[in-house]
Amino acid sequence: LPVNWVGRTQGMAVTARLTTAGAAVGFGQGSLAGDHQNLRSLLKVVGPTLYGYLFGLGCSVGVPALPFLFATAVSLSATALVLASPSHVWDPPPQPPAARDAGGGGGSGSGGSGSGGG
């Protein structure tokens, strides 16, 4: 269970960073969410096929754990890629001054419908 928790936490961090980086370059959150789900769906189809092929190949050469070795190699490669990336890649993108000044109001302005009684 703890290993699964770490994997899910990594997924949430990647999704959050993807959304932040995409918004900084002008992609809408809906577009990013749709693309992310499309990629997940594709991986849910391709993944089992690939792992089944690797298992069959592994059994034929005497290494039935080949799918697990492949998953380990991919995970270590992803970790190495993250650790080797420059630190400025992980810094939050700067917000324009207008976004900083306008954000965070909480919706407590005038002009809303339903203000007052009747």
CSV table of C-alpha atoms in Angstrom, one decimal:
chain,number,residue,atom,x,y,z
A,1,LEU,CA,0.0,0.0,0.0
A,2,PRO,CA,2.7,2.6,0.8
A,3,VAL,CA,4.3,2.1,-2.6
A,4,ASN,CA,0.9,2.6,-4.3
A,5,TRP,CA,0.5,5.8,-2.3
A,6,VAL,CA,3.8,7.1,-3.5
A,7,GLY,CA,2.9,6.4,-7.1
A,8,ARG,CA,-0.4,8.2,-6.7
A,9,THR,CA,1.3,11.2,-5.1
A,10,GLN,CA,3.7,11.4,-7.9
A,11,GLY,CA,0.8,11.4,-10.4
A,12,MET,CA,-0.9,14.2,-8.6
A,13,ALA,CA,2.3,16.3,-8.5
A,14,VAL,CA,2.9,15.7,-12.2
A,15,THR,CA,-0.7,16.6,-13.0
A,16,ALA,CA,-0.5,19.8,-11.0
A,17,ARG,CA,2.8,20.8,-12.6
A,18,LEU,CA,1.4,20.1,-16.1
A,19,THR,CA,-1.7,22.2,-15.4
A,20,THR,CA,0.5,25.1,-14.1
A,21,ALA,CA,3.0,24.9,-16.9
A,22,GLY,CA,0.2,24.6,-19.5
A,23,ALA,CA,-1.7,27.6,-18.1
A,24,ALA,CA,1.5,29.7,-18.2
A,25,VAL,CA,1.8,29.2,-22.0
A,26,GLY,CA,-1.9,29.7,-22.7
A,27,PHE,CA,-3.6,26.3,-22.6
A,28,GLY,CA,-6.9,26.1,-20.9
A,29,GLN,CA,-7.4,23.7,-18.0
A,30,GLY,CA,-10.2,21.9,-19.8
A,31,SER,CA,-8.0,21.3,-22.8
A,32,LEU,CA,-5.2,20.0,-20.6
A,33,ALA,CA,-7.5,17.7,-18.7
A,34,GLY,CA,-9.0,16.3,-21.9
A,35,ASP,CA,-5.5,15.6,-23.3
A,36,HIS,CA,-4.4,14.1,-20.0
A,37,GLN,CA,-7.4,11.7,-20.0
A,38,ASN,CA,-6.8,10.8,-23.6
A,39,LEU,CA,-3.3,9.8,-22.8
A,40,ARG,CA,-4.3,7.8,-19.8
A,41,SER,CA,-6.9,6.0,-21.9
A,42,LEU,CA,-4.3,5.2,-24.6
A,43,LEU,CA,-1.9,3.9,-21.9
A,44,LYS,CA,-4.7,1.7,-20.5
A,45,VAL,CA,-5.0,0.0,-23.9
A,46,VAL,CA,-1.3,-0.2,-24.8
A,47,GLY,CA,0.0,-1.0,-21.4
A,48,PRO,CA,-1.5,-4.4,-20.9
A,49,THR,CA,-0.6,-5.4,-24.5
A,50,LEU,CA,3.0,-4.4,-24.0
A,51,TYR,CA,3.3,-6.1,-20.6
A,52,GLY,CA,1.7,-9.3,-22.0
A,53,TYR,CA,4.2,-9.2,-24.9
A,54,LEU,CA,7.1,-8.7,-22.5
A,55,PHE,CA,5.8,-11.5,-20.3
A,56,GLY,CA,5.7,-13.9,-23.2
A,57,LEU,CA,9.1,-12.8,-24.4
A,58,GLY,CA,10.5,-13.1,-20.9
A,59,CYS,CA,9.1,-16.6,-20.5
A,60,SER,CA,10.7,-17.7,-23.8
A,61,VAL,CA,14.1,-16.5,-22.7
A,62,GLY,CA,13.8,-17.7,-19.1
A,63,VAL,CA,13.1,-14.3,-17.5
A,64,PRO,CA,9.4,-14.2,-16.7
A,65,ALA,CA,9.9,-11.1,-14.5
A,66,LEU,CA,10.7,-9.1,-17.7
A,67,PRO,CA,7.6,-6.8,-17.4
A,68,PHE,CA,8.6,-5.9,-13.8
A,69,LEU,CA,12.2,-5.2,-14.9
A,70,PHE,CA,10.9,-3.0,-17.7
A,71,ALA,CA,8.6,-1.1,-15.2
A,72,THR,CA,11.6,-0.6,-12.9
A,73,ALA,CA,13.8,0.7,-15.7
A,74,VAL,CA,11.1,3.2,-16.8
A,75,SER,CA,10.5,4.4,-13.3
A,76,LEU,CA,14.2,4.8,-12.7
A,77,SER,CA,14.6,6.6,-16.0
A,78,ALA,CA,11.8,9.0,-15.1
A,79,THR,CA,13.3,9.7,-11.7
A,80,ALA,CA,16.8,10.3,-13.3
A,81,LEU,CA,15.2,12.7,-15.8
A,82,VAL,CA,13.5,14.7,-13.0
A,83,LEU,CA,16.7,14.8,-10.9
A,84,ALA,CA,18.8,15.8,-13.9
A,85,SER,CA,16.5,18.7,-14.9
A,86,PRO,CA,17.7,22.2,-14.0
A,87,SER,CA,16.0,23.6,-10.9
A,88,HIS,CA,14.5,26.6,-12.8
A,89,VAL,CA,12.2,24.1,-14.6
A,90,TRP,CA,10.4,23.5,-11.3
A,91,ASP,CA,10.0,27.1,-10.3
A,92,PRO,CA,6.5,28.4,-10.6
A,93,PRO,CA,6.0,30.6,-13.6
A,94,PRO,CA,5.8,34.4,-12.9
A,95,GLN,CA,2.4,35.8,-12.9
A,96,PRO,CA,1.7,39.1,-14.8
A,97,PRO,CA,1.0,42.1,-12.5
A,98,ALA,CA,-2.6,42.2,-13.5
A,99,ALA,CA,-3.2,38.6,-12.4
A,100,ARG,CA,-1.6,39.2,-9.1
A,101,ASP,CA,-3.6,42.3,-8.4
A,102,ALA,CA,-7.0,40.9,-9.5
A,103,GLY,CA,-6.7,37.4,-8.0
A,104,GLY,CA,-7.8,36.2,-4.6
A,105,GLY,CA,-10.7,38.6,-4.0
A,106,GLY,CA,-13.0,35.8,-2.9
A,107,GLY,CA,-16.0,37.2,-4.8
A,108,SER,CA,-16.9,39.9,-2.2
A,109,GLY,CA,-17.6,42.6,-4.7
A,110,SER,CA,-20.7,44.6,-5.5
A,111,GLY,CA,-22.9,44.0,-8.5
A,112,GLY,CA,-23.7,40.4,-7.8
A,113,SER,CA,-27.3,39.1,-8.2
A,114,GLY,CA,-29.3,38.4,-5.1
A,115,SER,CA,-27.7,41.1,-2.9
A,116,GLY,CA,-30.3,42.7,-0.7
A,117,GLY,CA,-33.5,41.2,0.4
A,118,GLY,CA,-36.9,41.2,-1.0
